[in-house]
Amino acid sequence: MKHFYRYVVLPALLLWATQVYAGGNDDPFLVMGKVDQLELRQTEGDDPVAFEGQLWAGHDLNKLWLKVDSERVDGDYEELELQALYSRAVTPFWNLQVGARRDIKPEPDRNWAVLTLQGLAPYQFEVEASLFVGESGRTALRLVSEYEMLLTQRLILSPEVELNVYGHNDPDTGVGSGLADVQAGLRLRYEMRREFAPYIGLNWQKRYGNSADLAAAEGDDIEDLQFVVGLRMWF
């Protein structure tokens, strides 16, 4: 991890800072914040509140990204993940991102180096593929894909799927090696304005393999289907 920050993250940040300084008026500095999901999920127990958002700042080719993914139940965080990334556009539709991820919840904390390829695949599929390398030889892979179907100019149906794979067992955080979990969502939003859209939908998630065994041992659900209501917005 120490070598990754020294030889990958730091040079990337220096390259970004140099190019920002050299940028002209035809490449303005831009900032965008986006809340992809701020939603209440209805379950058999206490209903969790999920938040997934991102903030980026920079120029056309080089940006800094902050990503947040969390879930709170009864006022306490059950999941909280933060990422800080340098992003470089490698083609008109694809960005390569490097940086760091910190899992604050569940405890104990876990730190990861991140390498992500994010962009728009053929047929307008948004794709994000991330490789994580953590302490003590931990590795993980995450694949996320989302698609938007315009039913009308304001009504949009959005299916999304995410899967996580881990290289090693980590019983302290309830993660097993192999395919750990799959989450799929289907959300229907109404854009009152492009920047503000309430939605309803379904969210399904299931643990697999060793992760399912660890969850069962703790008395947690292995599979869950939730009705969700929430807001999507950006500025």
Coordinates of N, CA and C in Angstrom, one line a residue:
M1 N 0.8 -1.2 0.0 CA 0.0 0.0 0.0 C 0.9 1.3 0.0
K2 N 1.9 1.3 0.9 CA 2.8 2.5 0.9 C 3.4 2.8 -0.4
H3 N 3.9 1.7 -1.1 CA 4.5 1.9 -2.4 C 3.5 2.3 -3.4
F4 N 2.3 1.9 -3.3 CA 1.3 2.3 -4.3 C 1.0 3.8 -4.2
Y5 N 0.9 4.3 -3.0 CA 0.6 5.7 -2.8 C 1.8 6.5 -3.3
R6 N 3.0 6.0 -3.1 CA 4.2 6.8 -3.4 C 4.5 6.8 -4.9
Y7 N 4.3 5.6 -5.6 CA 4.6 5.5 -7.0 C 3.5 5.6 -8.0
V8 N 2.2 5.6 -7.5 CA 1.1 5.7 -8.4 C 0.2 6.9 -8.1
V9 N -0.3 7.0 -6.8 CA -1.2 8.0 -6.5 C -0.5 9.4 -6.5
L10 N 0.6 9.5 -5.9 CA 1.3 10.8 -5.8 C 1.7 11.3 -7.2
P11 N 2.4 10.5 -8.0 CA 2.7 11.0 -9.4 C 1.4 11.4 -10.2
A12 N 0.3 10.7 -10.0 CA -0.9 11.0 -10.7 C -1.4 12.4 -10.3
L13 N -1.4 12.6 -8.9 CA -1.9 13.9 -8.4 C -1.0 15.1 -8.9
L14 N 0.3 14.8 -9.0 CA 1.2 15.9 -9.5 C 1.0 16.2 -11.0
L15 N 0.7 15.1 -11.7 CA 0.4 15.3 -13.2 C -0.9 16.1 -13.3
W16 N -1.9 15.8 -12.5 CA -3.1 16.5 -12.6 C -2.9 18.0 -12.2
A17 N -2.1 18.2 -11.2 CA -1.9 19.6 -10.7 C -1.2 20.4 -11.8
T18 N -0.2 19.8 -12.5 CA 0.5 20.5 -13.5 C -0.4 20.8 -14.7
Q19 N -1.3 19.9 -15.1 CA -2.1 20.2 -16.2 C -3.2 21.2 -15.9
V20 N -3.7 21.2 -14.6 CA -4.6 22.2 -14.2 C -4.0 23.6 -14.3
Y21 N -2.8 23.7 -13.9 CA -2.1 25.0 -14.0 C -2.0 25.5 -15.4
A22 N -1.8 24.5 -16.3 CA -1.5 24.9 -17.7 C -2.8 25.1 -18.5
G23 N -4.0 24.8 -17.9 CA -5.2 24.9 -18.6 C -5.6 26.3 -19.1
G24 N -6.3 26.4 -20.2 CA -6.7 27.7 -20.7 C -8.2 27.9 -20.5
N25 N -8.7 29.1 -21.0 CA -10.1 29.4 -20.8 C -11.0 28.5 -21.6
D26 N -10.5 27.8 -22.6 CA -11.3 26.9 -23.4 C -11.4 25.6 -22.7
D27 N -10.8 25.4 -21.5 CA -10.9 24.2 -20.7 C -11.2 24.6 -19.3
P28 N -12.4 25.1 -19.0 CA -12.7 25.7 -17.7 C -12.7 24.6 -16.6
F29 N -12.5 25.1 -15.4 CA -12.5 24.3 -14.2 C -14.0 24.1 -13.8
L30 N -14.4 22.9 -13.7 CA -15.9 22.5 -13.5 C -16.0 21.7 -12.2
V31 N -17.2 21.8 -11.6 CA -17.5 21.1 -10.4 C -18.9 20.5 -10.5
M32 N -19.1 19.2 -10.2 CA -20.4 18.6 -10.2 C -20.6 17.7 -9.1
G33 N -21.8 17.8 -8.4 CA -22.1 16.9 -7.4 C -23.4 16.1 -7.8
K34 N -23.4 14.9 -7.4 CA -24.6 14.0 -7.9 C -24.9 13.0 -6.8
V35 N -26.2 13.0 -6.5 CA -26.7 12.0 -5.5 C -27.5 11.0 -6.4
D36 N -26.9 9.8 -6.6 CA -27.5 8.8 -7.4 C -28.7 8.1 -6.6
Q37 N -28.5 7.9 -5.3 CA -29.5 7.3 -4.5 C -29.5 7.9 -3.1
L38 N -30.7 8.4 -2.7 CA -31.0 8.8 -1.4 C -32.3 8.2 -1.1
E39 N -32.4 7.0 -0.5 CA -33.6 6.3 -0.5 C -33.9 5.5 0.8
L40 N -35.2 5.3 1.1 CA -35.6 4.5 2.3 C -36.0 3.2 1.7
R41 N -35.4 2.1 2.3 CA -35.7 0.7 1.9 C -36.5 0.0 2.9
Q42 N -37.7 -0.5 2.4 CA -38.6 -1.1 3.3 C -38.2 -2.6 3.5
T43 N -38.0 -3.0 4.7 CA -37.6 -4.4 5.0 C -38.5 -4.9 6.2
E44 N -38.3 -6.2 6.5 CA -39.1 -6.7 7.6 C -38.7 -6.1 9.0
G45 N -37.5 -5.7 9.1 CA -37.0 -5.1 10.4 C -37.0 -3.6 10.3
D46 N -36.0 -3.0 10.9 CA -35.8 -1.5 10.8 C -35.5 -1.1 9.3
D47 N -36.1 -0.1 8.8 CA -35.9 0.3 7.4 C -34.6 1.1 7.3
P48 N -33.6 0.6 6.5 CA -32.4 1.3 6.3 C -32.6 2.5 5.3
V49 N -31.7 3.5 5.5 CA -31.6 4.7 4.6 C -30.3 4.5 3.9
A50 N -30.3 4.4 2.5 CA -29.1 4.3 1.7 C -28.8 5.6 1.0
F51 N -27.5 5.8 0.9 CA -27.0 7.0 0.2 C -25.8 6.6 -0.7
E52 N -25.9 7.1 -1.9 CA -24.8 6.8 -2.9 C -24.6 8.1 -3.7
G53 N -23.5 8.7 -3.5 CA -23.2 10.0 -4.2 C -21.8 10.2 -4.6
Q54 N -21.6 11.2 -5.4 CA -20.2 11.5 -5.9 C -20.1 13.0 -6.1
L55 N -18.8 13.5 -6.0 CA -18.5 14.9 -6.3 C -17.2 14.8 -7.1
W56 N -17.2 15.5 -8.3 CA -16.0 15.6 -9.0 C -15.7 17.1 -9.3
A57 N -14.4 17.4 -9.5 CA -13.9 18.7 -9.8 C -12.7 18.6 -10.7
G58 N -12.6 19.5 -11.7 CA -11.4 19.5 -12.6 C -11.7 20.0 -14.0
H59 N -10.9 19.6 -14.9 CA -11.0 20.0 -16.3 C -11.4 18.8 -17.1
D60 N -11.4 19.1 -18.4 CA -12.0 18.1 -19.4 C -11.3 16.7 -19.2
L61 N -10.0 16.7 -19.2 CA -9.3 15.4 -19.1 C -9.0 14.9 -17.8
N62 N -8.8 15.8 -16.8 CA -8.3 15.4 -15.5 C -9.2 15.9 -14.4
K63 N -9.6 15.0 -13.5 CA -10.5 15.4 -12.5 C -10.2 14.7 -11.2
L64 N -10.6 15.2 -10.1 CA -10.6 14.5 -8.8 C -12.0 14.1 -8.4
W65 N -12.2 12.9 -8.0 CA -13.5 12.4 -7.6 C -13.5 12.0 -6.2
L66 N -14.7 12.3 -5.5 CA -15.0 11.7 -4.2 C -16.3 10.9 -4.3
K67 N -16.3 9.7 -3.8 CA -17.4 8.8 -3.9 C -17.8 8.4 -2.5
V68 N -19.1 8.4 -2.2 CA -19.6 7.9 -0.9 C -20.7 6.9 -1.1
D69 N -20.7 5.8 -0.3 CA -21.7 4.8 -0.4 C -22.0 4.4 1.1
S70 N -23.2 4.5 1.5 CA -23.5 4.3 2.9 C -24.9 3.7 3.1
E71 N -25.1 3.1 4.3 CA -26.4 2.6 4.7 C -26.5 2.8 6.2
R72 N -27.6 3.5 6.6 CA -27.8 3.7 8.0 C -29.1 3.0 8.5
V73 N -29.1 2.5 9.7 CA -30.2 1.8 10.3 C -30.4 2.4 11.7
D74 N -31.6 3.0 11.9 CA -31.9 3.5 13.2 C -30.9 4.5 13.7
G75 N -30.4 5.3 12.7 CA -29.4 6.4 13.1 C -28.0 6.0 13.1
D76 N -27.7 4.7 13.0 CA -26.3 4.3 13.0 C -25.8 3.7 11.7
Y77 N -24.6 4.0 11.3 CA -24.1 3.5 10.0 C -23.8 2.0 10.2
E78 N -24.4 1.2 9.2 CA -24.0 -0.2 9.1 C -23.0 -0.4 8.0
E79 N -23.0 0.5 7.0 CA -22.0 0.5 5.9 C -21.6 1.9 5.6
L80 N -20.3 2.2 5.5 CA -19.8 3.5 5.1 C -18.5 3.3 4.3
E81 N -18.5 3.7 3.1 CA -17.4 3.5 2.2 C -17.1 4.8 1.5
L82 N -15.8 5.3 1.6 CA -15.4 6.5 1.0 C -14.3 6.2 0.0
Q83 N -14.3 6.9 -1.2 CA -13.2 6.8 -2.2 C -12.8 8.2 -2.6
A84 N -11.5 8.4 -2.8 CA -10.9 9.6 -3.3 C -10.0 9.2 -4.5
L85 N -10.3 9.7 -5.7 CA -9.7 9.2 -6.9 C -9.2 10.3 -7.8
Y86 N -8.1 10.1 -8.5 CA -7.7 10.9 -9.6 C -8.3 10.2 -10.9
S87 N -8.9 11.0 -11.8 CA -9.5 10.5 -13.0 C -8.9 11.1 -14.2
R88 N -8.5 10.3 -15.2 CA -7.9 10.7 -16.4 C -8.8 10.1 -17.6
A89 N -9.3 11.0 -18.5 CA -10.0 10.5 -19.6 C -9.0 9.9 -20.6
V90 N -9.3 8.6 -21.0 CA -8.4 7.9 -21.9 C -9.0 7.8 -23.3
T91 N -10.3 7.9 -23.4 CA -11.0 8.0 -24.7 C -12.2 9.0 -24.5
P92 N -12.9 9.3 -25.5 CA -14.0 10.2 -25.3 C -15.1 9.7 -24.3
F93 N -15.2 8.4 -24.2 CA -16.3 7.9 -23.3 C -15.7 7.1 -22.1
W94 N -14.4 7.0 -21.9 CA -13.9 6.2 -20.8 C -12.9 7.0 -20.0
N95 N -12.9 6.7 -18.7 CA -12.0 7.3 -17.7 C -11.3 6.3 -16.9
L96 N -10.0 6.5 -16.7 CA -9.2 5.6 -15.8 C -9.0 6.3 -14.5
Q97 N -9.3 5.7 -13.4 CA -9.2 6.3 -12.1 C -8.3 5.5 -11.2
V98 N -7.5 6.2 -10.4 CA -6.7 5.6 -9.4 C -6.8 6.4 -8.1
G99 N -6.7 5.7 -7.0 CA -6.8 6.4 -5.7 C -6.9 5.4 -4.5
A100 N -7.7 5.8 -3.5 CA -7.8 5.1 -2.3 C -9.3 4.9 -1.9
R101 N -9.5 3.8 -1.2 CA -10.9 3.5 -0.6 C -10.7 3.2 0.8
R102 N -11.6 3.7 1.6 CA -11.6 3.4 3.1 C -13.0 2.9 3.5
D103 N -13.0 1.7 4.0 CA -14.3 1.2 4.6 C -14.3 1.5 6.1
I104 N -15.2 2.4 6.5 CA -15.3 2.8 7.9 C -16.2 1.9 8.6
K105 N -17.3 1.4 8.0 CA -18.2 0.5 8.5 C -18.4 -0.6 7.5
P106 N -18.6 -1.9 7.8 CA -18.5 -2.4 9.2 C -17.1 -2.4 9.7
E107 N -17.0 -2.4 11.0 CA -15.6 -2.4 11.7 C -15.1 -3.8 11.7
P108 N -13.8 -4.0 11.7 CA -12.7 -2.9 11.7 C -12.5 -2.3 10.4
D109 N -11.9 -1.1 10.4 CA -11.7 -0.3 9.1 C -10.8 -1.2 8.2
R110 N -11.1 -0.9 6.9 CA -10.2 -1.5 5.9 C -9.8 -0.5 4.9
N111 N -8.6 -0.5 4.4 CA -8.0 0.5 3.4 C -7.6 -0.3 2.2
W112 N -7.9 0.4 1.0 CA -7.7 -0.3 -0.3 C -7.1 0.7 -1.2
A113 N -6.2 0.3 -2.1 CA -5.8 1.0 -3.3 C -6.8 0.7 -4.4
V114 N -7.1 1.6 -5.3 CA -8.2 1.5 -6.2 C -7.7 1.7 -7.6
L115 N -8.1 0.9 -8.6 CA -7.9 1.1 -10.0 C -9.3 0.9 -10.7
T116 N -9.9 1.9 -11.3 CA -11.2 1.8 -11.9 C -11.2 2.2 -13.3
L117 N -12.0 1.5 -14.1 CA -12.3 1.9 -15.5 C -13.8 2.2 -15.5
Q118 N -14.1 3.5 -15.9 CA -15.5 3.9 -15.8 C -15.9 4.6 -17.1
G119 N -17.0 4.2 -17.7 CA -17.4 4.8 -18.9 C -18.7 4.4 -19.5
L120 N -18.9 4.7 -20.7 CA -20.1 4.3 -21.4 C -19.9 3.3 -22.5
A121 N -20.5 2.1 -22.3 CA -20.3 1.0 -23.2 C -21.2 1.1 -24.4
P122 N -21.0 0.3 -25.5 CA -22.0 0.3 -26.6 C -23.4 0.1 -26.1
Y123 N -24.4 0.6 -26.8 CA -25.8 0.6 -26.4 C -26.1 1.3 -25.1
Q124 N -25.2 2.3 -24.8 CA -25.5 3.3 -23.7 C -25.5 2.7 -22.3
F125 N -24.8 1.6 -22.1 CA -24.7 1.0 -20.8 C -23.6 1.7 -20.0
E126 N -23.9 2.3 -18.8 CA -22.9 2.8 -18.0 C -22.2 1.7 -17.2
V127 N -20.9 1.7 -17.3 CA -20.1 0.6 -16.7 C -19.0 1.1 -15.8
E128 N -18.8 0.4 -14.6 CA -17.7 0.8 -13.7 C -17.1 -0.5 -13.2
A129 N -15.9 -0.8 -13.6 CA -15.1 -2.0 -13.1 C -14.0 -1.5 -12.3
S130 N -13.9 -2.0 -11.0 CA -12.9 -1.6 -10.0 C -12.2 -2.8 -9.5
L131 N -10.8 -2.6 -9.4 CA -10.0 -3.6 -8.7 C -9.4 -2.9 -7.5
F132 N -9.6 -3.6 -6.3 CA -9.1 -3.1 -5.0 C -8.0 -4.0 -4.5
V133 N -7.0 -3.4 -4.0 CA -5.9 -4.1 -3.3 C -5.7 -3.6 -1.9
G134 N -5.9 -4.4 -0.9 CA -5.8 -4.0 0.4 C -4.7 -4.5 1.2
E135 N -4.7 -4.2 2.5 CA -3.6 -4.7 3.4 C -3.7 -6.2 3.6
S136 N -2.6 -6.8 4.0 CA -2.5 -8.2 4.2 C -2.9 -9.0 3.0
G137 N -2.6 -8.5 1.8 CA -2.8 -9.2 0.6 C -4.3 -9.3 0.1
R138 N -5.2 -8.5 0.7 CA -6.6 -8.6 0.3 C -6.8 -8.0 -1.1
T139 N -7.7 -8.7 -1.8 CA -8.0 -8.2 -3.1 C -9.5 -8.3 -3.3
A140 N -10.1 -7.4 -4.2 CA -11.5 -7.5 -4.4 C -11.8 -6.9 -5.8
L141 N -12.9 -7.3 -6.4 CA -13.3 -6.8 -7.7 C -14.8 -6.4 -7.6
R142 N -15.1 -5.3 -8.2 CA -16.5 -4.8 -8.2 C -16.9 -4.5 -9.7
L143 N -18.0 -4.9 -10.1 CA -18.6 -4.6 -11.4 C -19.9 -4.0 -11.2
V144 N -20.2 -2.8 -11.8 CA -21.4 -2.1 -11.7 C -21.9 -1.7 -13.1
S145 N -23.1 -1.9 -13.5 CA -23.7 -1.5 -14.8 C -25.1 -1.0 -14.6
E146 N -25.4 0.1 -15.3 CA -26.7 0.8 -15.2 C -27.1 1.2 -16.6
Y147 N -28.4 1.2 -16.8 CA -29.0 1.5 -18.1 C -30.2 2.4 -17.9
E148 N -30.4 3.3 -18.8 CA -31.6 4.2 -18.6 C -32.5 4.1 -19.8
M149 N -33.8 3.8 -19.6 CA -34.8 3.7 -20.6 C -35.8 4.9 -20.5
L150 N -35.8 5.8 -21.5 CA -36.7 6.9 -21.5 C -38.1 6.4 -21.9
L151 N -39.0 6.3 -20.9 CA -40.4 6.0 -21.3 C -41.1 7.2 -21.8
T152 N -40.8 8.4 -21.3 CA -41.3 9.7 -21.8 C -40.1 10.6 -21.6
Q153 N -40.3 11.9 -21.9 CA -39.2 12.8 -21.7 C -38.8 13.0 -20.2
R154 N -39.8 12.7 -19.3 CA -39.5 12.9 -17.9 C -39.5 11.6 -17.1
L155 N -40.2 10.6 -17.6 CA -40.3 9.3 -16.9 C -39.2 8.3 -17.4
I156 N -38.4 7.9 -16.5 CA -37.2 7.1 -16.9 C -37.1 5.8 -16.0
L157 N -37.0 4.7 -16.6 CA -36.8 3.4 -15.9 C -35.3 3.0 -16.0
S158 N -34.8 2.7 -14.8 CA -33.3 2.5 -14.7 C -33.0 1.2 -14.0
P159 N -32.7 0.1 -14.7 CA -32.2 -1.1 -14.1 C -30.7 -1.0 -13.8
E160 N -30.2 -1.6 -12.7 CA -28.8 -1.5 -12.3 C -28.4 -2.8 -11.6
V161 N -27.2 -3.3 -11.8 CA -26.7 -4.5 -11.2 C -25.3 -4.3 -10.7
E162 N -25.0 -4.8 -9.5 CA -23.6 -4.7 -8.9 C -23.2 -6.1 -8.4
L163 N -22.0 -6.5 -8.6 CA -21.5 -7.7 -8.0 C -20.1 -7.5 -7.4
N164 N -19.9 -8.1 -6.3 CA -18.6 -8.0 -5.6 C -17.9 -9.4 -5.4
V165 N -16.6 -9.4 -5.7 CA -15.9 -10.7 -5.6 C -14.6 -10.4 -4.7
Y166 N -14.3 -11.3 -3.7 CA -13.2 -11.0 -2.8 C -12.2 -12.2 -3.0
G167 N -10.9 -11.9 -2.8 CA -9.9 -12.9 -2.9 C -9.6 -13.7 -1.7
H168 N -10.0 -13.2 -0.5 CA -9.7 -13.8 0.7 C -10.9 -13.7 1.7
N169 N -10.9 -14.7 2.6 CA -11.9 -14.6 3.7 C -11.6 -13.5 4.7
D170 N -12.5 -12.7 5.1 CA -12.3 -11.7 6.1 C -13.5 -11.8 7.1
P171 N -13.5 -12.8 8.0 CA -14.6 -13.0 8.9 C -15.0 -11.8 9.8
D172 N -14.0 -10.9 10.1 CA -14.3 -9.8 10.9 C -15.2 -8.8 10.3
T173 N -15.2 -8.7 9.0 CA -16.2 -7.8 8.3 C -17.3 -8.6 7.6
G174 N -17.3 -9.9 7.8 CA -18.4 -10.7 7.2 C -18.3 -11.0 5.7
V175 N -17.1 -11.0 5.2 CA -16.8 -11.2 3.8 C -16.1 -12.5 3.6
G176 N -16.6 -13.3 2.6 CA -15.9 -14.5 2.3 C -15.3 -14.5 0.9
S177 N -14.4 -15.4 0.6 CA -13.7 -15.4 -0.7 C -14.7 -15.8 -1.8
G178 N -14.4 -15.4 -3.0 CA -15.2 -15.8 -4.1 C -16.3 -14.7 -4.3
L179 N -17.4 -15.1 -5.0 CA -18.5 -14.2 -5.2 C -19.2 -13.9 -3.9
A180 N -19.2 -12.7 -3.4 CA -19.7 -12.4 -2.1 C -21.1 -12.0 -2.1
D181 N -21.5 -11.1 -3.1 CA -22.9 -10.6 -3.1 C -23.2 -10.1 -4.5
V182 N -24.5 -10.1 -4.8 CA -25.0 -9.5 -6.0 C -26.2 -8.6 -5.6
Q183 N -26.3 -7.4 -6.2 CA -27.4 -6.5 -5.9 C -28.0 -6.0 -7.2
A184 N -29.3 -6.0 -7.3 CA -29.9 -5.6 -8.5 C -31.1 -4.7 -8.2
G185 N -31.2 -3.6 -8.9 CA -32.3 -2.6 -8.6 C -33.0 -2.2 -9.9
L186 N -34.3 -1.8 -9.7 CA -35.1 -1.3 -10.8 C -35.8 -0.1 -10.3
R187 N -35.5 1.1 -10.8 CA -36.0 2.3 -10.2 C -36.7 3.1 -11.4
L188 N -37.9 3.6 -11.0 CA -38.6 4.5 -12.0 C -38.7 5.9 -11.4
R189 N -38.1 6.8 -12.1 CA -38.0 8.2 -11.6 C -38.8 9.2 -12.5
Y190 N -39.2 10.2 -11.9 CA -39.9 11.3 -12.7 C -39.0 12.6 -12.5
E191 N -38.5 13.1 -13.6 CA -37.7 14.2 -13.6 C -38.5 15.5 -13.5
M192 N -38.8 16.0 -12.4 CA -39.5 17.3 -12.2 C -38.7 18.4 -12.9
R193 N -37.4 18.3 -12.7 CA -36.4 19.0 -13.4 C -35.3 18.1 -13.7
R194 N -34.4 18.4 -14.6 CA -33.3 17.4 -14.9 C -32.5 17.2 -13.6
E195 N -32.4 18.2 -12.8 CA -31.6 18.1 -11.6 C -32.3 17.5 -10.4
F196 N -33.6 17.2 -10.5 CA -34.3 16.7 -9.3 C -35.3 15.7 -9.7
A197 N -35.2 14.5 -9.2 CA -36.1 13.5 -9.6 C -36.4 12.5 -8.5
P198 N -37.7 12.5 -8.0 CA -38.1 11.5 -7.0 C -38.3 10.1 -7.8
Y199 N -38.2 9.0 -7.0 CA -38.4 7.7 -7.7 C -38.9 6.7 -6.7
I200 N -39.4 5.6 -7.3 CA -39.8 4.4 -6.5 C -39.1 3.2 -7.2
G201 N -39.1 2.1 -6.5 CA -38.5 0.9 -7.2 C -38.3 -0.3 -6.3
L202 N -37.6 -1.2 -6.8 CA -37.3 -2.5 -6.0 C -35.8 -2.6 -6.0
N203 N -35.3 -3.2 -4.8 CA -33.9 -3.5 -4.7 C -33.7 -4.9 -4.1
W204 N -33.0 -5.7 -4.9 CA -32.8 -7.1 -4.5 C -31.3 -7.4 -4.2
Q205 N -31.0 -8.1 -3.1 CA -29.6 -8.4 -2.9 C -29.5 -9.8 -2.2
K206 N -28.4 -10.4 -2.6 CA -28.2 -11.8 -2.1 C -26.7 -12.1 -1.9
R207 N -26.4 -12.7 -0.8 CA -25.0 -13.1 -0.5 C -24.8 -14.6 -1.0
Y208 N -23.6 -14.9 -1.4 CA -23.3 -16.2 -1.9 C -22.0 -16.8 -1.2
G209 N -21.9 -18.1 -1.3 CA -20.7 -18.8 -0.9 C -20.3 -18.6 0.6
N210 N -19.1 -18.3 0.8 CA -18.6 -18.1 2.2 C -19.2 -16.9 2.9
S211 N -19.5 -15.9 2.1 CA -20.2 -14.7 2.7 C -21.6 -15.1 3.2
A212 N -22.3 -15.9 2.4 CA -23.6 -16.4 2.9 C -23.5 -17.2 4.2
D213 N -22.5 -18.0 4.2 CA -22.3 -18.9 5.5 C -22.0 -18.0 6.7
L214 N -21.2 -16.9 6.5 CA -20.8 -16.0 7.6 C -22.1 -15.2 8.0
A215 N -22.9 -14.8 7.0 CA -24.1 -14.1 7.4 C -25.1 -15.0 8.1
A216 N -25.2 -16.2 7.7 CA -26.1 -17.2 8.4 C -25.7 -17.4 9.8
A217 N -24.4 -17.5 10.0 CA -23.9 -17.8 11.4 C -24.2 -16.6 12.3
E218 N -24.3 -15.4 11.7 CA -24.6 -14.2 12.6 C -26.1 -14.0 12.7
G219 N -26.9 -14.8 12.0 CA -28.3 -14.6 12.0 C -28.8 -13.6 11.1
D220 N -28.0 -13.1 10.1 CA -28.4 -12.1 9.1 C -29.1 -12.7 7.9
D221 N -29.8 -11.9 7.2 CA -30.5 -12.4 6.0 C -29.5 -12.7 4.9
I222 N -29.7 -13.7 4.2 CA -28.9 -14.0 3.0 C -29.5 -13.4 1.7
E223 N -30.8 -13.3 1.7 CA -31.4 -12.7 0.5 C -32.5 -11.7 1.0
D224 N -32.7 -10.6 0.3 CA -33.6 -9.6 0.7 C -34.2 -8.9 -0.5
L225 N -35.5 -8.7 -0.6 CA -36.1 -7.9 -1.6 C -36.8 -6.7 -0.9
Q226 N -36.4 -5.5 -1.4 CA -36.9 -4.3 -0.7 C -37.6 -3.4 -1.7
F227 N -38.7 -2.8 -1.2 CA -39.3 -1.7 -1.9 C -38.6 -0.4 -1.5
V228 N -38.3 0.5 -2.4 CA -37.6 1.7 -2.1 C -38.3 2.9 -2.6
V229 N -38.1 4.0 -1.9 CA -38.6 5.3 -2.4 C -37.5 6.3 -2.1
G230 N -37.2 7.2 -3.1 CA -36.0 8.1 -2.9 C -36.0 9.2 -3.8
L231 N -34.8 9.9 -3.8 CA -34.5 11.1 -4.6 C -33.2 10.9 -5.3
R232 N -33.2 11.4 -6.5 CA -32.0 11.5 -7.3 C -31.8 13.0 -7.7
M233 N -30.6 13.5 -7.5 CA -30.4 14.9 -7.9 C -29.0 15.2 -8.2
W234 N -28.7 16.3 -8.9 CA -27.4 16.7 -9.2 C -27.3 18.2 -9.3
F235 N -26.1 18.8 -9.2 CA -25.9 20.2 -9.3 C -24.6 20.5 -10.0

